[in-house]
Amino acid sequence: MPTGLTERLIAVNAATWTAAVDSRFVDELLAGTVADEVLARYLVQDYQFCDPFTALLGQGCASAPALPERLVFARQLGMFADDENTYFVDSFNALGVSPADRAEPLRHPATVAFDAVMREALASRSYARVLAVLVVAERLYLDWATRPDADDLAATRPEHVGWVDLHRGPAFTAWVAWLSEQLDTHAPADPAELAAVEDIFSRAVACERAFFAAAYDA
């Protein structure tokens, strides 16, 4: 069993983690065969996480132990507000997503569940729990975006390639490694808090798996 908390949590949840990384949606995205309506549904639902996700980054900044860590979160907030939001807007335009569906869509139960997990971590004001959810949200995406079949990406459309490229490359890889290092460094010594971190990590992984499958629910 790995000794660092991050790797240990991933190992404990390996079956669910792998199922998300190797999901049908990721297969089709990397192959460039995902249907427009499936990608549109996925992105519309994923866009609903922008609010709790930016709040989580802000809480990470507030809960971090010192200025150097706060600056990392601040830089990531800037990237998210610029590059990722631009990708969403451009993709919505290309896929013909209506203004109503962008702003106030009917949220899938998988979206509601993951939103609740993010907001639970936010409300806890626990640096370790915030990190646990962020590691799932970012590390799992790095894992699927760097699958072996992503090395020579078959997809060519900007809506496909853009989503992959946002979740790989030196800057994103460094960000994910830093999050993992922070979770290892700040692993709770208190058994009750450690159990809470383990629990929210597992639930976040399950939410990710369910979210990928939800794109195929019309």
CSV table of C-alpha atoms in Angstrom, one decimal:
chain,number,residue,atom,x,y,z
A,1,MET,CA,0.0,0.0,0.0
A,2,PRO,CA,1.4,3.5,-0.9
A,3,THR,CA,2.5,5.5,2.1
A,4,GLY,CA,1.4,9.0,1.0
A,5,LEU,CA,-2.2,9.9,1.7
A,6,THR,CA,-3.0,10.8,-1.9
A,7,GLU,CA,-1.7,7.6,-3.4
A,8,ARG,CA,-3.3,5.6,-0.6
A,9,LEU,CA,-6.7,7.1,-1.2
A,10,ILE,CA,-6.4,6.5,-4.9
A,11,ALA,CA,-5.4,2.9,-4.3
A,12,VAL,CA,-8.4,2.3,-1.9
A,13,ASN,CA,-10.7,3.7,-4.6
A,14,ALA,CA,-8.9,2.2,-7.6
A,15,ALA,CA,-11.8,0.3,-9.1
A,16,THR,CA,-14.1,3.4,-9.2
A,17,TRP,CA,-11.2,5.7,-10.2
A,18,THR,CA,-10.2,3.4,-13.1
A,19,ALA,CA,-13.9,3.1,-14.2
A,20,ALA,CA,-14.1,6.9,-14.5
A,21,VAL,CA,-10.7,7.2,-16.3
A,22,ASP,CA,-11.7,4.4,-18.8
A,23,SER,CA,-15.3,5.5,-19.2
A,24,ARG,CA,-17.2,5.5,-22.5
A,25,PHE,CA,-17.3,9.3,-22.5
A,26,VAL,CA,-13.5,9.5,-22.3
A,27,ASP,CA,-13.1,6.8,-24.9
A,28,GLU,CA,-15.2,8.7,-27.4
A,29,LEU,CA,-13.8,12.1,-26.5
A,30,LEU,CA,-10.2,10.9,-27.2
A,31,ALA,CA,-11.3,9.1,-30.4
A,32,GLY,CA,-13.2,12.2,-31.6
A,33,THR,CA,-16.4,10.2,-31.9
A,34,VAL,CA,-18.4,11.6,-29.1
A,35,ALA,CA,-21.8,12.8,-30.4
A,36,ASP,CA,-22.5,16.5,-30.3
A,37,GLU,CA,-25.5,16.1,-28.1
A,38,VAL,CA,-23.6,14.0,-25.6
A,39,LEU,CA,-20.7,16.5,-25.4
A,40,ALA,CA,-23.2,19.4,-25.1
A,41,ARG,CA,-25.0,17.7,-22.2
A,42,TYR,CA,-21.7,16.9,-20.5
A,43,LEU,CA,-20.4,20.5,-20.8
A,44,VAL,CA,-23.7,22.1,-19.8
A,45,GLN,CA,-23.7,20.0,-16.6
A,46,ASP,CA,-19.9,20.5,-16.0
A,47,TYR,CA,-20.4,24.2,-16.3
A,48,GLN,CA,-22.6,24.1,-13.2
A,49,PHE,CA,-19.5,23.2,-11.2
A,50,CYS,CA,-17.8,26.5,-12.0
A,51,ASP,CA,-19.4,28.2,-9.0
A,52,PRO,CA,-18.6,25.6,-6.3
A,53,PHE,CA,-15.2,24.9,-7.9
A,54,THR,CA,-14.1,28.5,-7.8
A,55,ALA,CA,-15.4,28.8,-4.2
A,56,LEU,CA,-13.3,25.7,-3.3
A,57,LEU,CA,-10.2,27.3,-4.8
A,58,GLY,CA,-11.0,30.4,-2.8
A,59,GLN,CA,-11.4,28.3,0.4
A,60,GLY,CA,-8.1,26.6,-0.3
A,61,CYS,CA,-6.6,30.1,-0.5
A,62,ALA,CA,-8.2,31.1,2.8
A,63,SER,CA,-7.3,27.8,4.6
A,64,ALA,CA,-3.8,27.5,3.3
A,65,PRO,CA,-1.1,27.8,5.9
A,66,ALA,CA,1.0,30.6,4.4
A,67,LEU,CA,1.3,33.1,1.6
A,68,PRO,CA,3.3,30.8,-0.9
A,69,GLU,CA,0.4,28.3,-0.9
A,70,ARG,CA,-2.2,31.1,-1.1
A,71,LEU,CA,-0.5,32.4,-4.2
A,72,VAL,CA,-0.7,29.1,-6.0
A,73,PHE,CA,-4.4,29.0,-5.5
A,74,ALA,CA,-4.7,32.6,-6.6
A,75,ARG,CA,-2.9,31.9,-9.8
A,76,GLN,CA,-5.1,28.9,-10.5
A,77,LEU,CA,-8.2,31.0,-10.0
A,78,GLY,CA,-6.9,33.3,-12.6
A,79,MET,CA,-6.3,30.5,-15.1
A,80,PHE,CA,-9.7,29.0,-14.4
A,81,ALA,CA,-11.5,32.3,-15.0
A,82,ASP,CA,-9.6,32.9,-18.2
A,83,ASP,CA,-8.7,29.8,-20.2
A,84,GLU,CA,-11.4,27.3,-19.0
A,85,ASN,CA,-14.3,29.8,-19.1
A,86,THR,CA,-13.3,30.8,-22.6
A,87,TYR,CA,-13.3,27.1,-23.7
A,88,PHE,CA,-16.9,26.7,-22.3
A,89,VAL,CA,-18.2,29.8,-24.1
A,90,ASP,CA,-16.6,28.9,-27.4
A,91,SER,CA,-17.8,25.3,-27.2
A,92,PHE,CA,-21.3,26.3,-26.3
A,93,ASN,CA,-21.4,28.6,-29.3
A,94,ALA,CA,-20.1,25.8,-31.6
A,95,LEU,CA,-22.5,23.2,-30.2
A,96,GLY,CA,-25.5,25.5,-30.3
A,97,VAL,CA,-26.2,25.5,-26.6
A,98,SER,CA,-28.9,28.0,-25.7
A,99,PRO,CA,-28.4,30.9,-23.2
A,100,ALA,CA,-31.0,29.2,-20.9
A,101,ASP,CA,-29.2,25.9,-20.9
A,102,ARG,CA,-25.9,27.6,-20.2
A,103,ALA,CA,-27.2,29.6,-17.2
A,104,GLU,CA,-30.0,27.5,-15.6
A,105,PRO,CA,-30.3,24.0,-17.1
A,106,LEU,CA,-32.1,21.1,-15.5
A,107,ARG,CA,-29.4,19.6,-13.5
A,108,HIS,CA,-28.8,15.8,-13.6
A,109,PRO,CA,-28.8,14.0,-10.2
A,110,ALA,CA,-25.1,13.2,-10.7
A,111,THR,CA,-24.5,16.9,-11.0
A,112,VAL,CA,-26.5,17.7,-7.9
A,113,ALA,CA,-24.6,15.0,-6.0
A,114,PHE,CA,-21.1,16.3,-6.9
A,115,ASP,CA,-22.1,19.9,-6.3
A,116,ALA,CA,-23.2,18.9,-2.8
A,117,VAL,CA,-19.9,17.2,-2.1
A,118,MET,CA,-18.0,20.3,-3.2
A,119,ARG,CA,-20.1,22.5,-1.1
A,120,GLU,CA,-19.7,20.2,1.9
A,121,ALA,CA,-16.0,20.5,1.6
A,122,LEU,CA,-16.3,24.3,1.2
A,123,ALA,CA,-18.5,24.6,4.3
A,124,SER,CA,-16.1,22.5,6.4
A,125,ARG,CA,-13.3,25.0,6.0
A,126,SER,CA,-11.0,22.1,6.4
A,127,TYR,CA,-7.8,22.5,4.3
A,128,ALA,CA,-7.5,18.7,4.0
A,129,ARG,CA,-11.1,18.1,2.9
A,130,VAL,CA,-10.8,20.9,0.4
A,131,LEU,CA,-7.6,19.4,-1.0
A,132,ALA,CA,-9.2,15.9,-1.1
A,133,VAL,CA,-12.0,17.1,-3.4
A,134,LEU,CA,-9.7,19.2,-5.5
A,135,VAL,CA,-7.3,16.2,-5.9
A,136,VAL,CA,-10.2,14.1,-7.2
A,137,ALA,CA,-11.5,16.8,-9.5
A,138,GLU,CA,-8.0,17.5,-11.0
A,139,ARG,CA,-5.9,14.4,-10.7
A,140,LEU,CA,-8.6,12.1,-12.1
A,141,TYR,CA,-8.9,14.4,-15.1
A,142,LEU,CA,-5.1,14.4,-15.6
A,143,ASP,CA,-5.2,10.7,-15.5
A,144,TRP,CA,-7.7,10.4,-18.3
A,145,ALA,CA,-6.2,13.2,-20.4
A,146,THR,CA,-2.8,11.4,-20.3
A,147,ARG,CA,-4.0,8.0,-21.1
A,148,PRO,CA,-1.7,6.2,-23.6
A,149,ASP,CA,-4.3,6.7,-26.4
A,150,ALA,CA,-4.2,10.5,-25.8
A,151,ASP,CA,-0.5,10.7,-26.8
A,152,ASP,CA,-1.5,10.6,-30.5
A,153,LEU,CA,-4.9,12.2,-30.2
A,154,ALA,CA,-7.4,11.0,-32.8
A,155,ALA,CA,-9.8,13.9,-32.0
A,156,THR,CA,-9.3,17.0,-34.1
A,157,ARG,CA,-12.3,19.3,-33.4
A,158,PRO,CA,-11.5,22.2,-31.1
A,159,GLU,CA,-14.4,21.2,-28.8
A,160,HIS,CA,-12.8,17.8,-28.3
A,161,VAL,CA,-9.1,18.7,-28.3
A,162,GLY,CA,-9.6,21.8,-26.1
A,163,TRP,CA,-11.1,19.8,-23.3
A,164,VAL,CA,-8.3,17.3,-23.4
A,165,ASP,CA,-5.6,20.0,-23.5
A,166,LEU,CA,-7.0,21.9,-20.6
A,167,HIS,CA,-6.3,18.8,-18.4
A,168,ARG,CA,-2.8,18.0,-19.4
A,169,GLY,CA,0.5,19.7,-20.2
A,170,PRO,CA,3.3,21.0,-17.9
A,171,ALA,CA,1.3,23.7,-16.1
A,172,PHE,CA,-1.7,21.5,-15.3
A,173,THR,CA,0.6,18.5,-14.4
A,174,ALA,CA,2.5,20.7,-11.9
A,175,TRP,CA,-0.7,22.0,-10.4
A,176,VAL,CA,-2.0,18.5,-9.8
A,177,ALA,CA,1.3,17.4,-8.4
A,178,TRP,CA,1.3,20.4,-6.0
A,179,LEU,CA,-2.2,19.5,-4.8
A,180,SER,CA,-1.2,15.9,-4.1
A,181,GLU,CA,1.9,17.1,-2.2
A,182,GLN,CA,-0.2,19.4,-0.2
A,183,LEU,CA,-2.7,16.7,0.8
A,184,ASP,CA,0.2,14.4,1.7
A,185,THR,CA,1.9,17.2,3.8
A,186,HIS,CA,-1.3,18.2,5.6
A,187,ALA,CA,-2.7,14.7,6.1
A,188,PRO,CA,-4.8,15.0,9.3
A,189,ALA,CA,-3.3,13.5,12.5
A,190,ASP,CA,-6.7,13.5,14.2
A,191,PRO,CA,-8.4,10.1,13.4
A,192,ALA,CA,-11.9,11.7,13.1
A,193,GLU,CA,-10.6,14.3,10.6
A,194,LEU,CA,-8.7,11.7,8.6
A,195,ALA,CA,-11.8,9.6,8.4
A,196,ALA,CA,-13.7,12.6,7.1
A,197,VAL,CA,-11.1,13.2,4.4
A,198,GLU,CA,-11.2,9.5,3.4
A,199,ASP,CA,-15.0,9.6,3.2
A,200,ILE,CA,-15.3,12.7,1.1
A,201,PHE,CA,-12.5,11.6,-1.2
A,202,SER,CA,-14.3,8.3,-1.9
A,203,ARG,CA,-17.7,10.0,-2.4
A,204,ALA,CA,-16.0,12.5,-4.8
A,205,VAL,CA,-14.6,9.6,-6.9
A,206,ALA,CA,-18.0,7.9,-7.1
A,207,CYS,CA,-19.5,11.2,-8.2
A,208,GLU,CA,-17.0,11.6,-11.0
A,209,ARG,CA,-17.7,8.1,-12.3
A,210,ALA,CA,-21.5,8.8,-12.2
A,211,PHE,CA,-21.0,12.2,-13.9
A,212,PHE,CA,-19.2,10.7,-16.9
A,213,ALA,CA,-22.1,8.2,-17.4
A,214,ALA,CA,-24.7,10.9,-17.0
A,215,ALA,CA,-23.8,12.5,-20.3
A,216,TYR,CA,-25.6,9.7,-22.0
A,217,ASP,CA,-28.9,10.3,-20.2
A,218,ALA,CA,-31.0,12.3,-22.6
